[in-house]
Each structure stands twice: as structure tokens, then as C-alpha cells.
XYZ file of N, CA and C in Angstrom:
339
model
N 58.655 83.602 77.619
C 59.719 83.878 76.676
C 60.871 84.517 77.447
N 62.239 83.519 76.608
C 63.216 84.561 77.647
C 63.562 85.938 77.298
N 63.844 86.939 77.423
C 64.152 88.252 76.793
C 65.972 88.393 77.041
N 66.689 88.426 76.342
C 68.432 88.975 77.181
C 68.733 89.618 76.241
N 69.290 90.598 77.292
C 69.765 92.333 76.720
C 71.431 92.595 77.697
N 72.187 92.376 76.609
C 74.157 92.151 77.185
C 73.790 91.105 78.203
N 74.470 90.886 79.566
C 73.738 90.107 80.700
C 73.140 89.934 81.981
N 71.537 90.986 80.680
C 70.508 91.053 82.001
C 69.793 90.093 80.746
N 69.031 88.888 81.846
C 67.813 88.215 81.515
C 66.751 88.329 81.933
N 65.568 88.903 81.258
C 64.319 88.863 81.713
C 63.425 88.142 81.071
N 62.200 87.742 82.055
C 61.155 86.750 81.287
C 60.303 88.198 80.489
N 59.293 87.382 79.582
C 58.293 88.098 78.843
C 56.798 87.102 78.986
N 55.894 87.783 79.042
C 54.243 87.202 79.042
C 54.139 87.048 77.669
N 53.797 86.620 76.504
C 53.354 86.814 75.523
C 51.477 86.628 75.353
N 51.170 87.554 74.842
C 49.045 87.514 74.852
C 48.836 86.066 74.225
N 47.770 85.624 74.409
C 47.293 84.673 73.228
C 46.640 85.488 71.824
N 47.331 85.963 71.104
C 46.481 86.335 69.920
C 47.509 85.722 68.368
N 46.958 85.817 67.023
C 47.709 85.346 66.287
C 49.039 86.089 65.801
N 49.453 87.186 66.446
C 50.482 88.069 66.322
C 51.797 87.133 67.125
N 51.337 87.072 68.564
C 52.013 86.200 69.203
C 52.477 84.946 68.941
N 51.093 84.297 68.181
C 51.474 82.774 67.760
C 52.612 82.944 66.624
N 52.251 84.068 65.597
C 53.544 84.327 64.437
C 55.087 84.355 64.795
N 54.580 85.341 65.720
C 56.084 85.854 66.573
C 56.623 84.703 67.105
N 56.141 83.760 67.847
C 56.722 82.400 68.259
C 57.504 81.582 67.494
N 56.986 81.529 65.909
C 57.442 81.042 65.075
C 59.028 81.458 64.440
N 59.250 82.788 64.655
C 60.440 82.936 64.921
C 61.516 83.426 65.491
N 60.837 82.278 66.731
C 62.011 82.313 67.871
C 63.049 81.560 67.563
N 64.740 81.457 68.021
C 64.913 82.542 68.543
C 65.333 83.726 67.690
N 65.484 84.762 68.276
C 65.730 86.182 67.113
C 66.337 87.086 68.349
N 67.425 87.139 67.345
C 68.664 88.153 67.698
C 68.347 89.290 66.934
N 68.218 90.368 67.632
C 68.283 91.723 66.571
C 68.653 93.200 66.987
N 69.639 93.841 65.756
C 69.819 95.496 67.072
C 68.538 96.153 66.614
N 68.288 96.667 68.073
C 66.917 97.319 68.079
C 67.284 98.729 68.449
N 66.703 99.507 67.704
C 67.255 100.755 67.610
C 66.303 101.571 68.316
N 67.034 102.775 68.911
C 66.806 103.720 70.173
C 65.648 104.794 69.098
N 64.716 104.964 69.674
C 63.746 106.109 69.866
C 62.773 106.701 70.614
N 63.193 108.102 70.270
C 62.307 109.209 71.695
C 62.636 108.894 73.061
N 63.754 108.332 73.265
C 64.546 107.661 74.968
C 62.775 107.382 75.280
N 62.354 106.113 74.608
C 61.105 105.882 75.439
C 61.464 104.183 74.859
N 61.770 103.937 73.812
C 61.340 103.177 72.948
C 62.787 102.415 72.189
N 63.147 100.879 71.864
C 64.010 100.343 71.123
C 62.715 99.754 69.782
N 63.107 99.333 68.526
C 62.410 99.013 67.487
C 63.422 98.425 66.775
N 62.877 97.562 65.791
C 63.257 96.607 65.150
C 62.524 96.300 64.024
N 63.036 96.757 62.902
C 62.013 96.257 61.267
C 62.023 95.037 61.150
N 61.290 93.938 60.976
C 61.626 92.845 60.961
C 61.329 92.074 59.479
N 61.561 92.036 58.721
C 61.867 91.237 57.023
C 60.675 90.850 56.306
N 59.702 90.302 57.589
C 58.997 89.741 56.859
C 57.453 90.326 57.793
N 56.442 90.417 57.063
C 54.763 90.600 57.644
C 54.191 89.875 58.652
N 53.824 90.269 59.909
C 53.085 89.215 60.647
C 51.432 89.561 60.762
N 50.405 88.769 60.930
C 49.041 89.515 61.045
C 49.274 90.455 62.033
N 48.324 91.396 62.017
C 48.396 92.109 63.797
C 46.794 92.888 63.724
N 46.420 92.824 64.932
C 45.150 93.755 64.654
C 45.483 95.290 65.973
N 45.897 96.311 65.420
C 46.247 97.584 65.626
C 45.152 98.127 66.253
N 45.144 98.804 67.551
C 44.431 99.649 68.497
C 45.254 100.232 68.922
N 44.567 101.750 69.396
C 45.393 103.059 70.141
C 45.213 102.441 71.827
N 46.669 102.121 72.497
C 46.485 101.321 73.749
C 45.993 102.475 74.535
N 46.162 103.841 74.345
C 45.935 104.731 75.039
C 47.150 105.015 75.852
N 47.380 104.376 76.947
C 49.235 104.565 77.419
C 49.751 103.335 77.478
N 51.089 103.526 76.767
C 52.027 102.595 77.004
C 53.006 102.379 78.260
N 53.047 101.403 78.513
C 53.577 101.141 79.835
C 55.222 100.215 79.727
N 55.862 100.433 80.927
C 56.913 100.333 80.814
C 57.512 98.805 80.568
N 58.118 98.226 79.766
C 58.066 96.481 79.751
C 56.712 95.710 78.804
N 55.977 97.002 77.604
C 55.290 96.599 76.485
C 56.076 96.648 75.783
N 55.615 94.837 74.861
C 56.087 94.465 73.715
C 54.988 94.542 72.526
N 54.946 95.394 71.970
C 53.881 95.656 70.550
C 54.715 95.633 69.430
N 53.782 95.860 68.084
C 54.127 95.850 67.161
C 53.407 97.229 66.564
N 54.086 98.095 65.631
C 53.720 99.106 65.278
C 53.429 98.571 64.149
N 52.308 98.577 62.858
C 52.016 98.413 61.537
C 52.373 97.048 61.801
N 52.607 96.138 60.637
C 52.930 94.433 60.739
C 54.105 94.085 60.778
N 55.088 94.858 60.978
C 56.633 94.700 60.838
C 57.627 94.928 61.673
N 57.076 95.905 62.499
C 57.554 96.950 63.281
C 58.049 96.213 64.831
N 58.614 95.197 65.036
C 58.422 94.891 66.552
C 59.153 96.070 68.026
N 58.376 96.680 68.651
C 58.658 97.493 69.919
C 58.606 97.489 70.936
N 59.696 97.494 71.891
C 60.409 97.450 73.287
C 59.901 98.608 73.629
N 59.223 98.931 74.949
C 59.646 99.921 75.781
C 59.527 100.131 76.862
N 60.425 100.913 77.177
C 61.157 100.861 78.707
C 60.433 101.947 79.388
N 59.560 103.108 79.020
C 58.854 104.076 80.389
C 57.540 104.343 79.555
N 56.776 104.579 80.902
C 55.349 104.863 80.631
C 54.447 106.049 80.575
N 53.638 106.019 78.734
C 53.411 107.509 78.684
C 51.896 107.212 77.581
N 51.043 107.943 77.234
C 50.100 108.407 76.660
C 50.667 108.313 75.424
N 49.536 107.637 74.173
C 50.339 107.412 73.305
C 48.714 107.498 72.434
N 48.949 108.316 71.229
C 48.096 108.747 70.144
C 48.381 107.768 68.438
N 49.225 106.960 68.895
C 48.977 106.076 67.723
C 48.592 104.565 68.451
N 48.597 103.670 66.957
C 48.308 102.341 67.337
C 48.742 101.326 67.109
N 48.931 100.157 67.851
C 49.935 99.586 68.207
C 49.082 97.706 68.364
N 49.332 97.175 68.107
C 49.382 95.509 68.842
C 49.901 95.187 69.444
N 49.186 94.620 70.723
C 49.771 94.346 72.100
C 50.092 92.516 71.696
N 51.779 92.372 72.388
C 52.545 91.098 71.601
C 52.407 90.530 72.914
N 52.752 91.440 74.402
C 52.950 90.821 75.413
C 53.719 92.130 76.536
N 54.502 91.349 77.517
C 55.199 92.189 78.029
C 55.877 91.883 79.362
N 57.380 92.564 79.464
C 58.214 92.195 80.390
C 57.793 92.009 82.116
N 57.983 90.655 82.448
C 56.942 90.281 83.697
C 57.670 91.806 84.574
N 59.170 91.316 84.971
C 59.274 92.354 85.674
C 60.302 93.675 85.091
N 60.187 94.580 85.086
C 60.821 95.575 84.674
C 62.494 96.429 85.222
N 62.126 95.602 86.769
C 63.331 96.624 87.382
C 64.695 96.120 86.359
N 65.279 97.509 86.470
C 66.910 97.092 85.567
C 66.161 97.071 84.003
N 65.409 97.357 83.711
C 64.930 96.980 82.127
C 65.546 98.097 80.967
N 65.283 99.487 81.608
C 65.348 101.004 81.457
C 67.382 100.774 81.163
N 68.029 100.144 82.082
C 69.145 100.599 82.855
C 69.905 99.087 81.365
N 68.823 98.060 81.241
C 69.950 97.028 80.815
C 69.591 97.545 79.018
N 68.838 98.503 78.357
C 68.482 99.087 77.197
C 69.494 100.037 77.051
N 69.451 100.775 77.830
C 70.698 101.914 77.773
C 69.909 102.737 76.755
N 71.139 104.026 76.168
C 70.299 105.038 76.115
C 70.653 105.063 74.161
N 71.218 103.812 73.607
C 71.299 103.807 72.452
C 71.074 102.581 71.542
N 71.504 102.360 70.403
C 71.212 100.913 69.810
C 71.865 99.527 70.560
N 71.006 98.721 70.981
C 71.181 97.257 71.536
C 70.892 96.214 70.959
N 71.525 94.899 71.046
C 71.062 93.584 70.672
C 70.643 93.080 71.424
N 69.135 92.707 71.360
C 68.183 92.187 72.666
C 67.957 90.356 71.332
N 68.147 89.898 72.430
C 67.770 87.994 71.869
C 66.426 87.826 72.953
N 65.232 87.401 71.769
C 64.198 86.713 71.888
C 63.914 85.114 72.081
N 63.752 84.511 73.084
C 64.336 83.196 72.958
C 63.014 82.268 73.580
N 62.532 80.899 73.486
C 61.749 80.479 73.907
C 62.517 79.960 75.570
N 61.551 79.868 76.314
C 61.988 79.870 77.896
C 62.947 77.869 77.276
């Protein structure tokens, strides 16, 4: 998947699970994803996707999850994390990832390669 954030392009892995297969379905998707805890961009997204929710234990920098079934989440640094989350996939490489998010609300486009 392609990921572009202003004009930095990065690829994304997506898992094989049925969260992913949903999420595919609507590609592509433009959306502002809004800044939280300078760890994290998020995005409510309209409509329910399945997801099956586990505590990843730490999140790492360039995971794409979903918080609850709606919730899709970017994030850019890596830390210990006490809630739970569905793993969607995640940014192959990271350098510039932190730097092309910036430190407030962005429009990141989800796009099939």
C-alpha cells in the first residue's frame, strides 16, 4: 500500500487478517488524521470494520492499527502501551515518517500500490 503524507511517499505491509481485507476495500482514502500524545495521528472513520483487539504490549514506530472498529491509527515512535489495538499492518520503512507527520493535524492518502 502506498502511504503519502504532503510529499513524502511511503510503502505500508498490510497483515493478512479480515481488518485488512475491509480496509482494502476502501482504498483510496484521503483523511485529516489528527495529532495525539506527539506519539500518534487518528482518524474516525464513518463506518465499522471487523477487528479482533489485543494489548500489542509496545507499539512501534510505523504501526498501523485500529483502536475499537473505527478508529484507524498512525504512529510515528515507540512505546509500551496498556490498551488494545488491531494490528492493520505497518510502514516498511520509517526514516522521515516522525518528520513528514509533523507535530499537528495532517492529510495522509491511503492508496493501493
Amino acid at each position: 500500500m502506498k502511504v503519502t503524507i504532503g510529499s513524502a511517499v511511503f510503502t505500508a505491509t498490510l497483515h493478512e487478517n479480515v481488518t485488512a481485507t475491509a480496509f482494502k476495500t476502501m482504498l483510496p482514502l484521503s483523511i485529516n488524521m489528527i495529532e495525539l500524545n506527539g506519539n500518534e495521528k487518528y482518524y474516525n472513520l464513518t463506518e465499522n470494520i471487523p477487528t479482533q483487539s489485543s494489548n500489542p504490549g509496545t507499539i512501534k514506530n510505523g504501526d498501523l492499527m485500529f483502536y475499537g472498529s473505527n478508529t484507524l491509527v498512525l504512529f510515528y515512535k515507540t512505546f509500551s502501551t496498556s490498551y488494545p489495538y488491531t494490528k492493520l499492518g505497518q510502514i516498511d520503512d520509517t526514516a522521515g515518517l516522525a518528520s513528514a507527520l509533523g507535530s499537528g493535524n495532517v492529510t495522509v492518502t491511503f492508496d493501493k500500490r
